[in-house]
Amino acid sequence: MKSGRKSSGESEPSREELLRRCEELQLIVDAFPAFVFYKDTKNGIRRVNRAVADSLGVSAEELANTPTERWFPEQAAEHYRGDLEVIESGKPMLGIIEKTGKRWLETAKLPQVDEHGNVTGIVVVSQDVTDRKQLEDRLLQAQKLESIGRLAGGVAHDFNNLLTSIFGLIAVAQRELPANSLAHEYLALLNLAAEGGANLTKQLLAFARRQIIAPQVIDVNSLVLETSNLLQRVLGEDIDMSVDLSLTSLRVRADPNQISQLLLNLALNARDAMPKGGTLSFNTAPSQIEEDESRRPLPEITAGRYALLTVRDTGQGLSDEAKAHLFEPFFTTKDFGKGTGLGLAMCYGIVKQNGGHIGVESRLGAGTTFSIYLPEVEAPVDTPPSQRMNLPVEAGNETLLFVEDDDLVRHLAVTELSSRGYRLITASNGEEALKAAAEHAGEIHLLITDVIMPKMGGVELAREFKKTRPRAPVLYISGYTNEALADGVHLLRKPFSHEALLARVRAILDANESASSG
């Protein structure tokens, strides 16, 4: 075993050598960006490095041999409790995460032991990890919102099936009752209640980014101007509204109905934050996001050209705690009974689903500013399709393959279609549908399929079905987004009425017949 004493051949370093070594060590420690303290066992500061002195605006000499309470009156007692654990145990403490003021520090505490094993002091090394901690918090928040979104999307999907059945049963019952009966009137009220449920599922699906969208190239300036003209009637006379639009055209690919809904939700939220009146402003401007991450307005945004839409109010503002939960569903700062807590969650989902980013700046008593970044595109603005008049739906005699895993939805829809003369082949999933199609010798004029089903979903079913029956069109029915359905396909959104189903089926069949004959 080696002895701690020096052998006779080793010479003790001179005083000058010791001073030189101390100076070199101090230079090294002063070069650390971390905060380094050397403290005694009574919570006194013996020595610090330059980072500590610079942060306090004093010299290291002024800090030497002074009580910790003098420089850190609020944190000294709490920090000393941790020091005592190290002093009493003689063991280091590593990876301590603590908040000092507005900064987060990661701290290590190391005991200094003499030749007899007694702790004579403690070295404390603290590194500023505020940026890392904020990034971790944003990541956790994004993961939490994603998890809540998955749950909300699943609940809304199942609820849409229930609502489709409810609408169908109401329609059947109303046909069996006299139009002037009390029961008929009650059913009409029930239908209104079901529509309220449908709106709720739309909000949940918008937050979850599962809402079916119809993206097109739109001019943000035109949409903001059009929507703001309608909003003035909603806001009231005590709200002054201003609109400042970019001098250049700002074109984005997005669902115009969703963006209008986004503006409406933000405007109504701003109105509620200004009970005594105030100013609401809409601004648009081009924004070039650079590659330098430190200059980006939002941490998750990528470099590129964006249309920046700003919605600013002079209302009550938000606390830091409220901002941390602002986009979570069912979180609200409004009084009980005055909000569902889905409005801003829906805004978040709309922006994300349309490929954009949203940020918020607010302080209590200083108003709130929402900044929405939507990627710009070079394509020309799409012309909206012409609106066709609602005409009575004609009956048919074509053969339809109807695929839906919800038994009640399938039964009601098939009953309604059969009553109009159509011949129906039914299945509860894609595998059953392909088998039924193979066993049917005649023509199948239209495949109607749900998108989300067990064993085989609607998209895969349609792909396999078209291999043997390429001329037959496909109508998807769903309340759940699938990117493959976002553009150029026939889609009927759940919940739907039987009238909507009949009208859509007839329109697709007529269009397909016209195209075939042409």
Coordinates of C-alpha atoms in Angstrom, one line a residue:
M1 CA 0.0 0.0 0.0
K2 CA 1.4 3.4 -1.0
S3 CA 2.0 5.9 1.8
G4 CA 0.6 9.4 1.7
R5 CA 4.0 10.8 2.8
K6 CA 6.7 11.8 0.3
S7 CA 9.9 9.8 0.1
S8 CA 13.1 11.3 1.2
G9 CA 14.1 11.7 -2.4
E10 CA 11.2 14.1 -3.2
S11 CA 11.6 17.8 -2.5
E12 CA 8.9 20.0 -1.2
P13 CA 7.8 22.7 -3.8
S14 CA 9.0 26.2 -3.0
R15 CA 6.6 29.0 -2.0
E16 CA 7.1 30.6 -5.4
E17 CA 6.3 27.3 -7.1
L18 CA 3.1 27.0 -5.1
L19 CA 2.0 30.6 -5.9
R20 CA 2.7 29.9 -9.6
R21 CA 0.6 26.8 -9.6
C22 CA -2.2 28.7 -7.8
E23 CA -2.1 31.5 -10.4
E24 CA -2.3 29.0 -13.2
L25 CA -5.2 27.2 -11.6
Q26 CA -7.0 30.5 -11.1
L27 CA -6.5 31.4 -14.7
I28 CA -8.0 28.1 -15.7
V29 CA -11.0 28.4 -13.4
D30 CA -11.5 32.0 -14.5
A31 CA -11.8 30.9 -18.1
F32 CA -14.7 28.6 -17.2
P33 CA -18.1 30.0 -18.4
A34 CA -19.6 28.3 -15.4
F35 CA -20.0 29.9 -11.9
V36 CA -17.4 28.4 -9.5
F37 CA -17.5 29.1 -5.7
Y38 CA -15.2 27.8 -3.0
K39 CA -17.1 28.0 0.3
D40 CA -16.4 27.1 3.9
T41 CA -18.6 24.9 6.1
K42 CA -20.4 27.9 7.6
N43 CA -21.9 29.1 4.3
G44 CA -19.2 31.7 3.8
I45 CA -17.6 32.5 0.4
R46 CA -13.8 32.0 0.3
R47 CA -13.1 32.5 -3.4
V48 CA -15.0 32.7 -6.7
N49 CA -14.1 32.8 -10.4
R50 CA -14.5 35.7 -12.8
A51 CA -17.9 34.5 -14.1
V52 CA -19.4 34.9 -10.6
A53 CA -17.8 38.3 -10.1
D54 CA -18.9 39.6 -13.5
S55 CA -22.5 38.4 -12.9
L56 CA -22.7 40.4 -9.7
G57 CA -20.8 43.4 -11.0
V58 CA -18.0 43.4 -8.4
S59 CA -14.5 42.1 -8.2
A60 CA -13.5 38.6 -7.0
E61 CA -11.5 40.3 -4.2
E62 CA -14.7 41.9 -2.8
L63 CA -16.4 38.6 -2.8
A64 CA -13.6 36.7 -1.0
N65 CA -14.2 35.8 2.7
T66 CA -17.8 37.3 2.8
P67 CA -21.0 35.6 3.9
T68 CA -23.2 34.2 1.1
E69 CA -26.3 36.0 2.5
R70 CA -24.7 39.3 1.6
W71 CA -24.8 38.5 -2.2
F72 CA -27.6 36.0 -2.4
P73 CA -30.1 37.0 0.4
E74 CA -33.0 35.1 -1.1
Q75 CA -31.3 31.8 -2.1
A76 CA -28.6 31.5 0.5
A77 CA -30.5 29.5 3.1
E78 CA -32.0 27.1 0.6
H79 CA -28.6 26.5 -1.1
Y80 CA -26.9 26.0 2.3
R81 CA -29.3 23.1 3.0
G82 CA -27.8 21.3 0.0
D83 CA -24.3 22.2 1.1
L84 CA -24.9 20.6 4.5
E85 CA -25.8 17.3 2.9
V86 CA -22.4 17.3 1.2
I87 CA -20.5 18.5 4.3
E88 CA -22.2 15.9 6.6
S89 CA -21.9 12.9 4.2
G90 CA -18.6 13.8 2.5
K91 CA -20.1 12.7 -0.8
P92 CA -20.6 14.9 -3.9
M93 CA -24.0 16.0 -5.2
L94 CA -24.2 16.2 -9.0
G95 CA -26.8 17.3 -11.6
I96 CA -28.8 19.6 -9.3
I97 CA -31.3 21.6 -11.3
E98 CA -32.5 24.8 -9.6
K99 CA -33.9 28.1 -10.5
T100 CA -32.3 31.4 -9.4
G101 CA -34.4 34.4 -10.4
K102 CA -35.3 33.8 -14.0
R103 CA -32.3 31.6 -14.8
W104 CA -32.0 27.8 -14.5
L105 CA -28.7 26.4 -13.2
E106 CA -27.3 22.9 -13.2
T107 CA -25.1 22.6 -10.1
A108 CA -22.4 20.2 -8.8
K109 CA -21.3 20.3 -5.1
L110 CA -17.9 18.7 -4.3
P111 CA -16.5 18.3 -0.7
Q112 CA -13.0 19.4 0.1
V113 CA -11.4 17.0 2.5
D114 CA -8.2 17.3 4.6
E115 CA -5.6 14.6 5.3
H116 CA -7.7 13.4 8.3
G117 CA -10.9 12.9 6.2
N118 CA -12.6 16.0 7.6
V119 CA -14.6 18.2 5.2
T120 CA -13.1 21.7 5.3
G121 CA -15.0 23.3 2.5
I122 CA -17.1 22.8 -0.6
V123 CA -16.6 23.6 -4.3
V124 CA -19.8 24.6 -6.0
V125 CA -19.9 24.7 -9.8
S126 CA -23.1 26.0 -11.5
Q127 CA -23.7 26.2 -15.2
D128 CA -26.5 28.3 -16.8
V129 CA -28.8 25.8 -18.6
T130 CA -31.7 28.2 -19.1
D131 CA -31.8 27.7 -22.9
R132 CA -31.6 23.9 -22.6
K133 CA -34.3 23.9 -19.9
Q134 CA -36.6 26.1 -22.0
L135 CA -36.0 23.8 -25.0
E136 CA -36.9 20.7 -22.9
D137 CA -40.0 22.4 -21.6
R138 CA -41.1 23.2 -25.1
L139 CA -40.4 19.6 -26.2
L140 CA -42.5 18.3 -23.3
Q141 CA -45.3 20.7 -24.1
A142 CA -45.3 19.7 -27.7
Q143 CA -45.3 16.0 -26.7
K144 CA -48.2 16.6 -24.3
L145 CA -50.2 18.5 -26.9
E146 CA -49.5 15.7 -29.4
S147 CA -50.7 13.0 -26.9
I148 CA -53.8 15.0 -26.0
G149 CA -54.4 15.5 -29.7
R150 CA -54.3 11.8 -30.4
L151 CA -56.8 11.2 -27.6
A152 CA -59.1 14.0 -28.8
G153 CA -58.9 12.8 -32.4
G154 CA -59.9 9.3 -31.4
V155 CA -62.8 10.4 -29.2
A156 CA -64.1 12.8 -32.0
H157 CA -63.8 10.0 -34.6
D158 CA -66.0 7.6 -32.5
F159 CA -68.4 10.4 -31.6
N160 CA -68.8 11.3 -35.3
N161 CA -70.0 7.8 -35.9
L162 CA -72.6 8.1 -33.1
L163 CA -73.7 11.5 -34.5
T164 CA -74.1 10.1 -38.0
S165 CA -76.4 7.4 -36.5
I166 CA -78.3 10.0 -34.5
F167 CA -78.9 12.2 -37.5
G168 CA -80.1 9.2 -39.5
L169 CA -82.5 8.0 -36.8
I170 CA -83.9 11.5 -36.4
A171 CA -84.6 11.7 -40.2
V172 CA -86.3 8.3 -40.2
A173 CA -88.5 9.2 -37.2
Q174 CA -89.5 12.6 -38.6
R175 CA -90.7 11.0 -41.8
E176 CA -93.0 8.7 -39.8
L177 CA -94.5 11.5 -37.8
P178 CA -97.0 14.3 -38.8
A179 CA -95.1 17.5 -39.5
N180 CA -97.3 19.5 -37.1
S181 CA -96.9 17.0 -34.2
L182 CA -95.2 17.8 -30.8
A183 CA -92.9 14.8 -31.3
H184 CA -91.8 16.1 -34.7
E185 CA -90.9 19.4 -33.0
Y186 CA -89.0 17.6 -30.2
L187 CA -87.0 15.7 -32.9
A188 CA -86.1 19.1 -34.5
L189 CA -84.8 20.3 -31.2
L190 CA -82.8 17.0 -30.8
N191 CA -81.4 17.6 -34.3
L192 CA -80.1 21.0 -33.2
A193 CA -78.5 19.5 -30.1
A194 CA -76.8 16.9 -32.3
E195 CA -75.5 19.7 -34.5
G196 CA -74.0 21.3 -31.4
G197 CA -72.2 18.0 -30.8
A198 CA -71.0 17.9 -34.4
N199 CA -69.5 21.4 -33.9
L200 CA -67.7 20.2 -30.8
T201 CA -66.1 17.3 -32.6
K202 CA -65.0 19.7 -35.4
Q203 CA -63.1 21.7 -32.7
L204 CA -61.6 18.6 -31.2
L205 CA -60.5 17.3 -34.6
A206 CA -59.1 20.8 -35.5
F207 CA -56.9 20.7 -32.4
A208 CA -55.9 17.1 -33.1
R209 CA -55.0 18.0 -36.7
R210 CA -57.4 15.3 -37.8
Q211 CA -60.0 17.5 -39.4
I212 CA -60.5 16.9 -43.1
I213 CA -59.3 20.0 -45.0
A214 CA -59.6 21.4 -48.5
P215 CA -56.4 23.3 -49.1
Q216 CA -56.1 25.7 -52.0
V217 CA -53.9 28.7 -52.9
I218 CA -55.4 31.8 -51.2
D219 CA -54.4 35.4 -50.9
V220 CA -54.0 36.1 -47.2
N221 CA -54.7 39.9 -47.6
S222 CA -58.1 39.2 -49.4
L223 CA -59.1 36.6 -46.8
V224 CA -58.3 38.9 -43.8
L225 CA -60.1 41.8 -45.4
E226 CA -63.2 39.7 -46.1
T227 CA -63.3 38.1 -42.7
S228 CA -62.6 41.4 -40.8
N229 CA -65.6 43.0 -42.6
L230 CA -67.8 40.3 -41.1
L231 CA -66.2 40.4 -37.7
Q232 CA -67.2 44.0 -37.0
R233 CA -70.8 42.9 -36.5
V234 CA -69.7 40.3 -34.0
L235 CA -67.3 42.4 -31.9
G236 CA -69.6 45.2 -30.9
E237 CA -69.4 49.0 -31.0
D238 CA -66.9 49.3 -28.0
I239 CA -64.2 47.4 -30.0
D240 CA -62.2 49.5 -32.5
M241 CA -60.8 47.3 -35.2
S242 CA -58.0 48.2 -37.5
V243 CA -56.6 46.3 -40.5
D244 CA -53.1 47.0 -41.9
L245 CA -52.4 44.8 -45.0
S246 CA -49.1 44.1 -46.8
L247 CA -48.6 46.1 -50.0
T248 CA -47.5 42.8 -51.7
S249 CA -49.7 39.8 -52.3
L250 CA -49.2 37.0 -49.8
R251 CA -50.2 33.6 -51.2
V252 CA -50.4 30.5 -49.1
R253 CA -51.8 27.0 -49.5
A254 CA -54.4 26.5 -46.8
D255 CA -58.1 25.8 -46.2
P256 CA -59.8 29.2 -46.4
N257 CA -62.7 28.1 -44.2
Q258 CA -60.2 27.0 -41.5
I259 CA -58.2 30.3 -41.7
S260 CA -61.5 32.3 -41.4
Q261 CA -62.4 30.1 -38.4
L262 CA -59.0 30.9 -36.9
L263 CA -59.5 34.6 -37.2
L264 CA -63.0 34.4 -35.8
N265 CA -61.8 32.5 -32.7
L266 CA -58.9 34.9 -32.1
A267 CA -61.3 37.9 -32.5
L268 CA -63.9 36.4 -30.1
N269 CA -61.1 35.6 -27.6
A270 CA -59.8 39.2 -27.8
R271 CA -63.3 40.6 -27.3
D272 CA -63.7 38.6 -24.1
A273 CA -60.3 39.9 -22.9
M274 CA -61.6 43.5 -23.4
P275 CA -64.9 43.7 -21.4
K276 CA -64.7 47.5 -21.3
G277 CA -63.7 47.9 -24.9
G278 CA -60.3 48.3 -26.6
T279 CA -58.6 47.9 -29.9
L280 CA -58.2 44.8 -32.1
S281 CA -55.8 45.0 -35.0
F282 CA -55.0 42.6 -37.9
N283 CA -51.7 43.0 -39.7
T284 CA -50.2 41.1 -42.6
A285 CA -46.6 41.2 -43.8
P286 CA -44.0 39.1 -45.6
S287 CA -41.5 37.4 -43.3
Q288 CA -38.1 35.9 -44.3
I289 CA -36.9 33.5 -41.7
E290 CA -33.1 33.1 -41.8
E291 CA -30.9 30.0 -41.3
D292 CA -29.5 31.5 -38.1
E293 CA -31.5 29.7 -35.4
S294 CA -30.8 32.4 -32.8
R295 CA -32.7 35.0 -34.9
R296 CA -35.9 32.9 -35.4
P297 CA -39.1 34.2 -33.8
L298 CA -40.2 30.7 -32.9
P299 CA -37.9 27.8 -32.0
E300 CA -39.7 25.2 -34.2
I301 CA -40.0 27.4 -37.3
T302 CA -37.7 26.6 -40.3
A303 CA -36.0 28.9 -42.7
G304 CA -38.0 30.2 -45.6
R305 CA -40.5 32.8 -46.8
Y306 CA -43.7 33.1 -44.7
A307 CA -46.9 35.2 -44.7
L308 CA -47.0 36.7 -41.2
L309 CA -50.5 37.3 -39.8
T310 CA -50.6 39.3 -36.5
V311 CA -53.7 39.6 -34.3
R312 CA -53.2 42.1 -31.5
D313 CA -55.6 43.3 -28.7
T314 CA -55.3 45.7 -25.8
G315 CA -57.0 43.4 -23.4
Q316 CA -56.2 42.1 -19.9
G317 CA -53.2 40.0 -21.0
L318 CA -52.0 36.7 -19.8
S319 CA -49.8 35.4 -17.0
D320 CA -46.8 33.2 -17.6
E321 CA -48.7 30.2 -16.2
A322 CA -51.6 30.8 -18.5
K323 CA -49.3 31.1 -21.6
A324 CA -47.8 27.8 -20.8
H325 CA -51.2 26.0 -21.1
L326 CA -52.8 28.3 -23.6
F327 CA -53.2 25.9 -26.5
E328 CA -54.3 22.9 -24.4
P329 CA -57.9 21.8 -24.9
F330 CA -60.3 22.6 -22.1
F331 CA -57.9 25.2 -20.6
T332 CA -59.5 28.6 -20.2
T333 CA -58.9 31.8 -18.3
K334 CA -62.6 32.8 -18.6
D335 CA -65.1 32.6 -15.8
F336 CA -66.9 29.3 -15.3
G337 CA -69.6 28.6 -17.9
K338 CA -68.2 31.3 -20.3
G339 CA -66.0 29.1 -22.5
T340 CA -65.3 25.5 -23.5
G341 CA -61.5 25.9 -23.5
L342 CA -61.4 24.7 -27.1
G343 CA -61.1 27.9 -29.0
L344 CA -57.3 28.4 -28.8
A345 CA -56.7 24.7 -29.0
M346 CA -58.6 24.7 -32.2
C347 CA -56.5 27.7 -33.5
Y348 CA -53.3 25.7 -32.7
G349 CA -54.6 22.7 -34.6
I350 CA -55.7 24.7 -37.6
V351 CA -52.3 26.5 -37.9
K352 CA -50.3 23.2 -37.6
Q353 CA -52.6 21.3 -39.9
N354 CA -52.1 24.0 -42.6
G355 CA -48.3 23.7 -42.2
G356 CA -47.8 26.9 -40.2
H357 CA -46.6 28.0 -36.8
I358 CA -48.2 30.1 -34.1
G359 CA -46.7 32.1 -31.2
V360 CA -48.1 34.4 -28.5
E361 CA -46.7 37.4 -26.6
S362 CA -48.5 38.7 -23.6
R363 CA -48.2 40.3 -20.2
L364 CA -50.9 40.9 -17.6
G365 CA -52.5 44.3 -18.3
A366 CA -50.6 44.8 -21.5
G367 CA -52.7 43.0 -24.1
T368 CA -51.9 39.9 -26.2
T369 CA -50.4 39.4 -29.7
F370 CA -50.7 36.2 -31.7
S371 CA -48.3 35.7 -34.6
I372 CA -49.2 33.2 -37.3
Y373 CA -46.6 32.1 -39.9
L374 CA -47.9 30.4 -43.0
P375 CA -45.5 29.3 -45.7
E376 CA -45.7 31.4 -48.9
V377 CA -46.2 29.7 -52.3
E378 CA -45.5 30.9 -55.8
A379 CA -48.7 29.4 -57.4
P380 CA -51.6 31.5 -58.6
V381 CA -54.6 32.0 -56.4
D382 CA -57.2 29.2 -57.0
T383 CA -60.7 30.2 -58.3
P384 CA -63.4 29.0 -55.9
P385 CA -65.9 26.5 -57.5
S386 CA -69.3 27.8 -58.5
Q387 CA -72.1 27.1 -56.1
R388 CA -74.8 24.8 -57.5
M389 CA -78.4 25.1 -56.4
N390 CA -79.8 22.4 -54.2
L391 CA -82.2 20.3 -56.4
P392 CA -84.3 17.3 -55.4
V393 CA -82.2 14.2 -55.5
E394 CA -83.2 11.6 -58.1
A395 CA -83.4 7.9 -57.3
G396 CA -81.1 5.3 -58.9
N397 CA -80.8 1.7 -59.8
E398 CA -77.0 1.2 -59.8
T399 CA -75.1 -1.3 -57.7
L400 CA -73.2 0.2 -54.7
L401 CA -70.6 -1.5 -52.5
F402 CA -71.0 0.1 -49.0
V403 CA -68.2 -0.6 -46.5
E404 CA -68.4 0.7 -42.9
D405 CA -67.3 -0.9 -39.6
D406 CA -70.0 0.8 -37.5
D407 CA -73.0 -1.5 -37.7
L408 CA -75.7 1.2 -37.0
V409 CA -74.2 3.7 -39.5
R410 CA -74.0 1.0 -42.1
H411 CA -77.5 -0.3 -41.5
L412 CA -79.2 3.2 -41.6
A413 CA -77.2 4.3 -44.8
V414 CA -77.9 1.0 -46.6
T415 CA -81.6 1.2 -45.7
E416 CA -81.9 4.8 -47.0
L417 CA -80.0 4.0 -50.3
S418 CA -82.0 0.8 -50.9
S419 CA -85.3 2.8 -50.4
R420 CA -84.2 5.0 -53.3
G421 CA -83.8 2.0 -55.7
Y422 CA -80.0 1.3 -55.4
R423 CA -78.8 -2.3 -55.1
L424 CA -76.4 -2.7 -52.2
I425 CA -73.5 -5.0 -51.4
T426 CA -72.3 -4.5 -47.8
A427 CA -69.1 -5.2 -45.8
S428 CA -67.7 -4.2 -42.4
N429 CA -64.1 -3.9 -43.5
G430 CA -61.8 -3.9 -46.5
E431 CA -61.1 -7.6 -46.6
E432 CA -64.8 -8.5 -46.5
A433 CA -65.4 -5.9 -49.2
L434 CA -62.8 -7.3 -51.6
K435 CA -64.2 -10.8 -51.1
A436 CA -67.8 -9.6 -51.8
A437 CA -66.6 -7.7 -54.9
A438 CA -64.9 -10.8 -56.2
E439 CA -68.0 -12.9 -55.7
H440 CA -70.3 -10.3 -57.5
A441 CA -70.4 -11.1 -61.2
G442 CA -72.1 -7.9 -62.3
E443 CA -70.9 -4.3 -62.4
I444 CA -70.3 -2.3 -59.3
H445 CA -71.0 1.3 -60.1
L446 CA -69.6 3.0 -56.9
L447 CA -67.5 2.0 -53.9
I448 CA -68.5 3.9 -50.7
T449 CA -66.1 3.2 -47.9
D450 CA -65.1 4.5 -44.4
V451 CA -61.5 5.5 -44.1
I452 CA -60.6 4.1 -40.7
M453 CA -61.5 0.4 -40.3
P454 CA -60.0 -2.7 -38.7
K455 CA -58.0 -5.2 -40.8
M456 CA -58.0 -3.1 -43.9
G457 CA -58.8 0.6 -44.2
G458 CA -60.6 2.5 -46.9
V459 CA -57.5 3.8 -48.8
E460 CA -55.9 0.4 -49.1
L461 CA -59.3 -1.1 -50.0
A462 CA -59.8 1.4 -52.8
R463 CA -56.4 0.7 -54.2
E464 CA -57.0 -3.0 -54.4
F465 CA -60.6 -2.6 -55.6
K466 CA -59.5 -0.4 -58.5
K467 CA -57.1 -3.1 -59.8
T468 CA -60.1 -5.1 -61.0
R469 CA -62.7 -2.4 -61.4
P470 CA -60.8 0.7 -62.6
R471 CA -63.8 2.5 -63.9
A472 CA -65.8 2.5 -60.7
P473 CA -65.4 5.8 -58.6
V474 CA -64.8 5.8 -54.9
L475 CA -66.6 7.9 -52.3
Y476 CA -64.8 8.1 -48.9
I477 CA -66.9 8.8 -45.7
S478 CA -64.9 9.9 -42.7
G479 CA -64.6 12.4 -39.9
Y480 CA -60.9 11.7 -39.7
T481 CA -58.1 13.2 -41.7
N482 CA -55.9 11.2 -43.9
E483 CA -53.3 13.1 -46.0
A484 CA -54.2 10.9 -49.0
L485 CA -57.7 12.4 -48.9
A486 CA -56.7 16.0 -48.8
D487 CA -56.9 16.7 -52.5
G488 CA -58.7 15.5 -55.6
V489 CA -60.9 12.7 -54.1
H490 CA -64.6 12.3 -53.4
L491 CA -65.2 12.7 -49.7
L492 CA -68.3 13.0 -47.5
R493 CA -67.5 14.2 -44.0
K494 CA -69.1 12.6 -40.9
P495 CA -71.5 13.3 -39.4
F496 CA -73.6 13.6 -42.5
S497 CA -77.4 13.5 -43.2
H498 CA -79.0 11.0 -45.4
E499 CA -79.9 13.8 -47.8
A500 CA -76.3 14.7 -48.1
L501 CA -75.3 11.0 -48.8
L502 CA -78.0 10.6 -51.4
A503 CA -77.1 13.8 -53.2
R504 CA -73.4 13.0 -53.2
V505 CA -73.9 9.5 -54.5
R506 CA -76.1 10.7 -57.3
A507 CA -73.7 13.5 -58.3
I508 CA -70.7 11.1 -58.5
L509 CA -72.6 8.5 -60.5
D510 CA -73.9 11.1 -63.0
A511 CA -70.5 12.7 -63.4
N512 CA -68.9 9.3 -63.9
E513 CA -71.5 8.3 -66.5
S514 CA -71.0 11.6 -68.3
A515 CA -67.2 11.1 -68.4
S516 CA -67.6 7.6 -69.7
S517 CA -69.9 8.5 -72.5
G518 CA -67.8 11.5 -73.4

